[in-house]
Short mmCIF file of C-alpha atoms in Angstrom, two decimals:
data_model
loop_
_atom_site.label_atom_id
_atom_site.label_comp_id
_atom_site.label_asym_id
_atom_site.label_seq_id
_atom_site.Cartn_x
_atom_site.Cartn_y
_atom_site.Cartn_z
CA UNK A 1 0.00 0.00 0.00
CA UNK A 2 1.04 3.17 -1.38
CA UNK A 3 1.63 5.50 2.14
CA UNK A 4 0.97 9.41 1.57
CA UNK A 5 4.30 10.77 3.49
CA UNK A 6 3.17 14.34 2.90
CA UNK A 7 1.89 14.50 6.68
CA UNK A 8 2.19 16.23 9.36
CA UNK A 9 4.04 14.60 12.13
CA UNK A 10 4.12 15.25 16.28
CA UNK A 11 7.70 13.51 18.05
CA UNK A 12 7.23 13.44 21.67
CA UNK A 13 9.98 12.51 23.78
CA UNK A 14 11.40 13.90 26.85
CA UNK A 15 14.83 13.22 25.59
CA UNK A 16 16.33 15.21 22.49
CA UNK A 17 18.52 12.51 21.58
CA UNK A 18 15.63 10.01 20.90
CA UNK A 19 13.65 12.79 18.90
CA UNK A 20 16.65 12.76 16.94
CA UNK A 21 17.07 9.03 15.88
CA UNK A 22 13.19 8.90 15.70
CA UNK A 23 13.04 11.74 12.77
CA UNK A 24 16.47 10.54 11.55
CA UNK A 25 14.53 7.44 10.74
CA UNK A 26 11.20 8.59 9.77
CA UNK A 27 12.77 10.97 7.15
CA UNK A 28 14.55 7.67 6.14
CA UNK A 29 11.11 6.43 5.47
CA UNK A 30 10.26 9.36 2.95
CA UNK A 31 8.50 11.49 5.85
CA UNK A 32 9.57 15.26 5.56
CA UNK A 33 7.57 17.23 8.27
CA UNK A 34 8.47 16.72 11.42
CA UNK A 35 7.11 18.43 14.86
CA UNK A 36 9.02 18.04 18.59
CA UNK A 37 8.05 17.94 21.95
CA UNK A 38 9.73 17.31 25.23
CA UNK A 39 6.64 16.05 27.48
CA UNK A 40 2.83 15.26 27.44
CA UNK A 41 2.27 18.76 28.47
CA UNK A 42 3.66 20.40 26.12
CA UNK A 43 2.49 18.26 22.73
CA UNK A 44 -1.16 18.21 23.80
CA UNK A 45 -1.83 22.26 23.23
CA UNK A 46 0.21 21.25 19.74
CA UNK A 47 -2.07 18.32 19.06
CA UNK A 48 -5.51 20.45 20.33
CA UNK A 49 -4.19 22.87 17.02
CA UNK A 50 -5.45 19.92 14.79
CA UNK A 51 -2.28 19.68 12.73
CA UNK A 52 -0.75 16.46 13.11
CA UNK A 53 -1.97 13.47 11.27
CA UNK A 54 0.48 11.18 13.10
CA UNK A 55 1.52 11.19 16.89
CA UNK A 56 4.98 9.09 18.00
CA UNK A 57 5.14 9.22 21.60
CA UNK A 58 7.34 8.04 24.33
CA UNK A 59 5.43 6.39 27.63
CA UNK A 60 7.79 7.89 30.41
CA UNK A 61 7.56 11.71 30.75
CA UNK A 62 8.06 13.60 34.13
CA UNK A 63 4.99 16.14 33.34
CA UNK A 64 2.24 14.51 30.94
CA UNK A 65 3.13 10.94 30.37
CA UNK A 66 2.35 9.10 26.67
CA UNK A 67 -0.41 7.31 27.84
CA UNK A 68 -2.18 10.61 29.41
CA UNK A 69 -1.60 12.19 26.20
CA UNK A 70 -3.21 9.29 24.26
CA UNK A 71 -6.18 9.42 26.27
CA UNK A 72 -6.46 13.41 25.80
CA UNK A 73 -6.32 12.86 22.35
CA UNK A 74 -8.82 9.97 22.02
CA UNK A 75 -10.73 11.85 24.26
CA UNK A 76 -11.21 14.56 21.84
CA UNK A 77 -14.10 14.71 19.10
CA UNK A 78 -12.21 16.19 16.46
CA UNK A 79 -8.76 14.26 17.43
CA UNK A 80 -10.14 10.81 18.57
CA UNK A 81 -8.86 9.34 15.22
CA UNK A 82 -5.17 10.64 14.91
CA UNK A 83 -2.72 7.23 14.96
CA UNK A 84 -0.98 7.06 17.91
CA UNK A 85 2.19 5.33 17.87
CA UNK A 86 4.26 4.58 21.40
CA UNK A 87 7.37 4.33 21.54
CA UNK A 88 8.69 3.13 24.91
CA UNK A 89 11.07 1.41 27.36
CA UNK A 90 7.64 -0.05 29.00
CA UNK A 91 7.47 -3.19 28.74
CA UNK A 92 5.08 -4.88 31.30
CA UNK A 93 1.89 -7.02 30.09
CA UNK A 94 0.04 -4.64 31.90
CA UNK A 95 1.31 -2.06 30.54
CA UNK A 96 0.52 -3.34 27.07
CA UNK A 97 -2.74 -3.76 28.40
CA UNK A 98 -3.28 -0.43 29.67
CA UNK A 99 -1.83 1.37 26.17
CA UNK A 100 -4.32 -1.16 23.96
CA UNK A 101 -7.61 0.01 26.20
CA UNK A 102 -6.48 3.50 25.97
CA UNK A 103 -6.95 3.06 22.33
CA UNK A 104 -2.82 2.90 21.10
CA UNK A 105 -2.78 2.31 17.13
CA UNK A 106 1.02 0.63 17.81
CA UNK A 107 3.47 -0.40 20.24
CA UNK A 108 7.55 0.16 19.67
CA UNK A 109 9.44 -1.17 22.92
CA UNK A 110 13.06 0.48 23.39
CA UNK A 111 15.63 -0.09 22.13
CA UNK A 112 14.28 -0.98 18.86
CA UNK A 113 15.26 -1.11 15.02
CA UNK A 114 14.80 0.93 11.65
CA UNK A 115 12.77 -2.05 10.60
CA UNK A 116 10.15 -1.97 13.26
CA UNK A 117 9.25 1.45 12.85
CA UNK A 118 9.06 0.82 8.89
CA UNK A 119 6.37 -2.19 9.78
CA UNK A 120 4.40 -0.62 12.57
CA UNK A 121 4.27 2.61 10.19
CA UNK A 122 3.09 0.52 7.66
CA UNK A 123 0.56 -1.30 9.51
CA UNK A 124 -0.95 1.70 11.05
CA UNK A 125 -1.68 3.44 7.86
CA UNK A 126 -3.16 0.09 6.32
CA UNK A 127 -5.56 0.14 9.29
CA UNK A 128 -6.27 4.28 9.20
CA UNK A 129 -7.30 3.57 5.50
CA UNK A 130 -9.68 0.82 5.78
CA UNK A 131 -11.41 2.75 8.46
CA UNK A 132 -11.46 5.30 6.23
CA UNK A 133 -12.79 2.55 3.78
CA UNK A 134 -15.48 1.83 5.95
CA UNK A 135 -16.39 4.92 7.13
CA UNK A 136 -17.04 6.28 3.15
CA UNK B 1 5.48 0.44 84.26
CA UNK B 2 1.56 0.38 85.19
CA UNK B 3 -0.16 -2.57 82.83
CA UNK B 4 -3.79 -2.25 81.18
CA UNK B 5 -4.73 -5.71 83.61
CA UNK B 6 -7.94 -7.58 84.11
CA UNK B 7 -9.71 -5.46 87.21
CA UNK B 8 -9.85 -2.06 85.37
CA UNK B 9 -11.10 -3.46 82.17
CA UNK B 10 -14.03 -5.43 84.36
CA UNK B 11 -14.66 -1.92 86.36
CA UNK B 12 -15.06 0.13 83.23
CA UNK B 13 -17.51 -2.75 82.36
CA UNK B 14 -19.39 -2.55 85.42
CA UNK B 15 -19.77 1.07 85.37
CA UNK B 16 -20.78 0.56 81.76
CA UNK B 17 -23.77 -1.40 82.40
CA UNK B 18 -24.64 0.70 85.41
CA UNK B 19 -24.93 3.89 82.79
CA UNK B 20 -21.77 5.74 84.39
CA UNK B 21 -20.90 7.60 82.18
CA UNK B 22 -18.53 9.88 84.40
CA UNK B 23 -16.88 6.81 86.08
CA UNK B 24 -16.86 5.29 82.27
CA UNK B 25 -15.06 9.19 80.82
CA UNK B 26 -12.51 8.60 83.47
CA UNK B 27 -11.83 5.09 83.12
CA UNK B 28 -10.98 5.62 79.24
CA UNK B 29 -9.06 8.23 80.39
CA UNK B 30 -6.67 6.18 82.68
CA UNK B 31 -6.28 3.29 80.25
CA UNK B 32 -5.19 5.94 77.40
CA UNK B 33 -2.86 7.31 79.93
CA UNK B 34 -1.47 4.17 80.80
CA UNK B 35 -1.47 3.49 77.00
CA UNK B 36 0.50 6.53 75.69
CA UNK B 37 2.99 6.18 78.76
CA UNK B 38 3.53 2.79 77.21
CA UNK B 39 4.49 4.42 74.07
CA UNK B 40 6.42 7.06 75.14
CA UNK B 41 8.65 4.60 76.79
CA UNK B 42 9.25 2.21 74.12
CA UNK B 43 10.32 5.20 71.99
CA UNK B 44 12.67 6.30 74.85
CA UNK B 45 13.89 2.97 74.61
CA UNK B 46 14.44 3.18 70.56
CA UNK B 47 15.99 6.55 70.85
CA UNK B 48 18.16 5.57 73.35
CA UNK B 49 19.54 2.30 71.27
CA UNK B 50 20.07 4.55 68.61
CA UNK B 51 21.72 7.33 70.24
CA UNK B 52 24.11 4.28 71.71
CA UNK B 53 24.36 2.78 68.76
CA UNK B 54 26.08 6.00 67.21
CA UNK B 55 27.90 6.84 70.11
CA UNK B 56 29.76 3.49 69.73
CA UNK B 57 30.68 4.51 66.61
CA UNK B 58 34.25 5.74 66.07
CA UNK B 59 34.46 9.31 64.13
CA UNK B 60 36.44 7.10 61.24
CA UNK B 61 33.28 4.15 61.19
CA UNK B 62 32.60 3.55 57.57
CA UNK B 63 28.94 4.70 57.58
CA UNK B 64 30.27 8.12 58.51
CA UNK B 65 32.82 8.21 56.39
CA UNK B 66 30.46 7.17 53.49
CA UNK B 67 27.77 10.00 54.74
CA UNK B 68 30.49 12.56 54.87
CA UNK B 69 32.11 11.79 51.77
CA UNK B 70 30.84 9.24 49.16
CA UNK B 71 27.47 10.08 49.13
CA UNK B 72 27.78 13.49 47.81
CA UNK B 73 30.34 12.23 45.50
CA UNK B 74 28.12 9.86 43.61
CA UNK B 75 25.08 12.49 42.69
CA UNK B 76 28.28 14.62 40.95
CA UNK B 77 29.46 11.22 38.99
CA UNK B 78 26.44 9.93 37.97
CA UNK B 79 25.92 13.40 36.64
CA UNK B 80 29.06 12.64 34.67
CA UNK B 81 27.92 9.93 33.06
CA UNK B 82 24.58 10.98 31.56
CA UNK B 83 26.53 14.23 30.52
CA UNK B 84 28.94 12.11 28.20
CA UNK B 85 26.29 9.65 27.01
CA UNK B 86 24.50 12.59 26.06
CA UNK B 87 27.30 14.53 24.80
CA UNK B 88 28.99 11.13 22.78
CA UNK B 89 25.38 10.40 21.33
CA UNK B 90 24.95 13.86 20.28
CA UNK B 91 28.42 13.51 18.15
CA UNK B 92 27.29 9.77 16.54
CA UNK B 93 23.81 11.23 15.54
CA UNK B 94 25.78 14.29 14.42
CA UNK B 95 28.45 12.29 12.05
CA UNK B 96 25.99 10.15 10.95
CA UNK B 97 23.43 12.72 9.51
CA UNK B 98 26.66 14.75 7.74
CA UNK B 99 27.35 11.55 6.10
CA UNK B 100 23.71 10.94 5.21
CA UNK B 101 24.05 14.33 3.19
CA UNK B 102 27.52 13.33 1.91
CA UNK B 103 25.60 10.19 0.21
CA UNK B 104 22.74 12.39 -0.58
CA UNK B 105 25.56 14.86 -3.03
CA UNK B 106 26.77 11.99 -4.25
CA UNK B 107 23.70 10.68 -5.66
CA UNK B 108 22.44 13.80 -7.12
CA UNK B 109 25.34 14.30 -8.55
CA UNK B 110 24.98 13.22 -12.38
CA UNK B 111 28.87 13.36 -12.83
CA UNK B 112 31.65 13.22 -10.33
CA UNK B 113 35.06 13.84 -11.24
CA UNK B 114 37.94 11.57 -9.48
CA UNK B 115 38.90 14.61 -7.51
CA UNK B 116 35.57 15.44 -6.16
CA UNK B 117 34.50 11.77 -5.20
CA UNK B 118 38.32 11.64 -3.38
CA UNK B 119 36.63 14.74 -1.35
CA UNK B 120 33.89 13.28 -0.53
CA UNK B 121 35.19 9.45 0.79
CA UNK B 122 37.93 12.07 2.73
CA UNK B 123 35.37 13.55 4.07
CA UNK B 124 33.30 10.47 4.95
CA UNK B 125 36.08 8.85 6.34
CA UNK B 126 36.63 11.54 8.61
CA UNK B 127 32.95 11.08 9.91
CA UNK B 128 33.45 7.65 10.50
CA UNK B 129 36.44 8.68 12.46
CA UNK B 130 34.35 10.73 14.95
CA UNK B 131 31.77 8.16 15.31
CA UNK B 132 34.04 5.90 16.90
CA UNK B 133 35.94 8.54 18.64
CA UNK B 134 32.66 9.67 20.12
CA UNK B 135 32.37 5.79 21.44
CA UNK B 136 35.79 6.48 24.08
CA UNK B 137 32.70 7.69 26.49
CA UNK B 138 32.70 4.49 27.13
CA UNK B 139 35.80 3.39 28.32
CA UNK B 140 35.61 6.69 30.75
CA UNK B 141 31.74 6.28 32.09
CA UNK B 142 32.07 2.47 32.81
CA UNK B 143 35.33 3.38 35.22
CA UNK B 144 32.43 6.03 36.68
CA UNK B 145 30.30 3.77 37.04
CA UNK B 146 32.02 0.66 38.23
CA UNK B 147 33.65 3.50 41.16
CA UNK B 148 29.88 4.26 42.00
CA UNK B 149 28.60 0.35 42.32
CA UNK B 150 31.92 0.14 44.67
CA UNK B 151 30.29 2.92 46.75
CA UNK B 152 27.21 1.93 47.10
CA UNK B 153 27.97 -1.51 47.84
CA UNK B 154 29.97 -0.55 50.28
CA UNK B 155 27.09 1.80 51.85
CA UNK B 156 24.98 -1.16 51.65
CA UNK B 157 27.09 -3.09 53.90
CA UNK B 158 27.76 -0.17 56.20
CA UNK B 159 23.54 0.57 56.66
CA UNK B 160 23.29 -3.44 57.59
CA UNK B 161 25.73 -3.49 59.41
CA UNK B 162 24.19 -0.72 62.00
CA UNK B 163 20.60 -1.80 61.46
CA UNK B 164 22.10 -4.90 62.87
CA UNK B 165 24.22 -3.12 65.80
CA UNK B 166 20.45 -1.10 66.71
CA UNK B 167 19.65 -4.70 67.56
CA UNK B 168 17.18 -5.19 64.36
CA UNK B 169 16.99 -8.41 62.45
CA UNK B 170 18.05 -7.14 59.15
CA UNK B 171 16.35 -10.13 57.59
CA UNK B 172 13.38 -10.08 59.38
CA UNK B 173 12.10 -6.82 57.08
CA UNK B 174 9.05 -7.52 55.82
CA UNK B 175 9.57 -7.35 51.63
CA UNK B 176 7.96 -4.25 50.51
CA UNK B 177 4.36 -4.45 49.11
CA UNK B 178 2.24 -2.32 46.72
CA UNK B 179 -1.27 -2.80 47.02
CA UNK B 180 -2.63 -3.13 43.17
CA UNK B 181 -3.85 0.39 42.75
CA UNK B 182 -0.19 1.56 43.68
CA UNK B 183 1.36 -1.00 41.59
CA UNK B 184 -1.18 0.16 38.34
CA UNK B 185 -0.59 4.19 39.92
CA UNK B 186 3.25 3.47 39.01
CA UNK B 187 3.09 1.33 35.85
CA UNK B 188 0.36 4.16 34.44
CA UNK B 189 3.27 6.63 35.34
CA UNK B 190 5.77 4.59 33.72
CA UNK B 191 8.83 3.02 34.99
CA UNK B 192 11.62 3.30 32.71
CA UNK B 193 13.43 0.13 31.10
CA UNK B 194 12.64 -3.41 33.21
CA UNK B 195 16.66 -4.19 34.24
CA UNK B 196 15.81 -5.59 37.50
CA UNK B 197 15.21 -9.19 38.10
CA UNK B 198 12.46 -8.01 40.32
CA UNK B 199 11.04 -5.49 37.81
CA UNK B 200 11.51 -7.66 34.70
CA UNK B 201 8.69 -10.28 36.10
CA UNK B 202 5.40 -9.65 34.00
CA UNK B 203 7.51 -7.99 31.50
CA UNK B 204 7.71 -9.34 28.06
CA UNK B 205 10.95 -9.94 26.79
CA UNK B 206 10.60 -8.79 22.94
CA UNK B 207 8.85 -7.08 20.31
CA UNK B 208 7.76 -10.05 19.05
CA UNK B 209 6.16 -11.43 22.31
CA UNK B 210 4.50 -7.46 22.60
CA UNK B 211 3.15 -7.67 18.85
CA UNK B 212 1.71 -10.87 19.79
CA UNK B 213 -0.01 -9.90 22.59
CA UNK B 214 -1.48 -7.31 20.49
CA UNK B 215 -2.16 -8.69 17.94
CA UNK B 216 -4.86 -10.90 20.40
CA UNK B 217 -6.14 -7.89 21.16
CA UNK B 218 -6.91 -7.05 17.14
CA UNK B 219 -4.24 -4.06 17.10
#
């Protein structure tokens, strides 16, 4: 499936290094526009603008945490649908759990590779468009 | 030491069922009394065992020694160490995007002369270069590191060693317990990586295990 890369997307992570590997390899996947944040709390008034079509978040932030975020967003009428990807040293079954109910399109545990972002990108925007499908 | 004993529980009875209710005020009364002097004296007792307990201890003891001077030592090295492995990833992800836009030029380019491509591989090879200079971090943050597990080891020993002298059984401390809501409280606040033994139970150990488990759960 053919991807449309033109989007707008929202990197949230509390640590500038990981921003910087995660756009390093999203612009190695053809994506172009990037957005940063360092924390929950700071992405969610850049999310409530409507501009991102695609949010990567980390789990572990001191002020707003990824999953918080998540819920804001799928909490929101107008946002409920942006995919939410999180990427995160979390790994308990619980925490799984918890990210799934919240409504998480994928799941990236740290430290992970060029390849897994690649198929979890994919994936997500094979689901996005049969909704879409479905929806029309 | 006065005891709570058998008589004044059975005359705070009695004047219970005789509807006393000043003779019951002040028998409550006594029996807290007797109650909080029971208290104050065991603390006495605890204060005093620790107040000997440190008096024993000679002005060189390792415990003070450790308070005094490791522990304010090993705030300032860890410090150290995220400040390199920040600094040394900084340079990698640095080199590495210079010589993603090296290989970008040299694929737009429709013809590159000898000289120019000898340039370019110079100049690539001197990115290389600083990628694996930029790994010498660590050679310097493990000897950090390996000085700060020698520290705290040491404290460990130091803090048994006078919970023990206070004349507590260091292994009879009960294991710490979260009820669930504090256990979800902290996993919905996140944790960081799982590189405990304790902390790595009901963690899954891969990608593939976590894409399974999702993939259950239709996502």
């Amino acid at each position: 499936m053919q991807i449309n890369r033109d989007i707008n997307i929202l990197v949230v992570d509390d640590f500038s290094t990981m921003r910087r590997i995660v756009k390093n390899l999203l612009k190695e996947l053809g994506f172009s526009k990037f957005d940063e944040a360092d924390d929950g709390a700071t992405a969610w008034p850049m999310v409530k603008t409507g501009k991102y079509d695609f949010i990567v978040s980390d789990w572990n932030m001191p002020q707003m945490t990824g999953i918080d975020l998540l819920r804001h967003v799928r909490a929101d009428e107008k946002l409920k649908d942006t995919p939410f990807l999180l990427i995160t040293a979390e790994a308990k079954r619980s925490q799984i759990l918890e990210a799934a109910q919240a409504g998480v399109d994928g799941y990236i545990v740290k430290p992970f590779t060029a390849a897994t972002l690649n198929e979890k990108i994919q994936k997500i925007f094979e689901r996005v468009a049969e909704r879409q499908k479905a929806q029309s | 030491m006065k005891q709570i004993d058998k008589q004044i529980v059975l005359t705070l009875l009695d004047a219970v069922e005789q509807e006393d209710q000043g003779r019951v005020a002040d028998l409550l009364d006594e029996l807290t009394r007797i109650r909080e002097t029971q208290i104050y004296q065991q603390l006495e007792a605890l204060t005093k065992n620790l107040h000997e307990t440190l008096d024993d201890l000679e002005v060189d003891a390792p415990i003070l020694l450790h308070a005094k001077h490791d522990l304010p030592d090993i705030a300032e090295r860890l410090q150290y160490v995220i400040h390199e492995t920040q600094a040394a990833s900084g340079k990698t992800l640095q080199a590495a995007e210079n010589l993603s836009e090296l290989l970008e030029e040299l694929t737009l380019a429709d013809d590159v002369s000898l000289e120019a491509a000898k340039q370019l591989k110079q100049q690539m090879n001197s990115e290389l270069t600083n990628i694996m200079l930029a790994q010498s971090f660590q050679d310097l943050t493990g000897q950090v590191l390996n000085r700060v597990i020698l520290i705290v080891t040491a404290l460990e020993e130091s803090l048994k060693n006078l919970i023990e002298r206070s004349k507590h059984d260091f292994e009879k401390i009960p294991e710490r317990r979260y009820s669930e809501e504090e256990q979800k409280a902290q996993e919905s606040k996140g944790m960081g990586p799982n590189v405990t033994r304790d902390s790595k139970q009901g963690a899954l150990d891969s990608q593939e295990d976590i894409d399974d488990l999702l993939s259950d759960l239709g996502i």
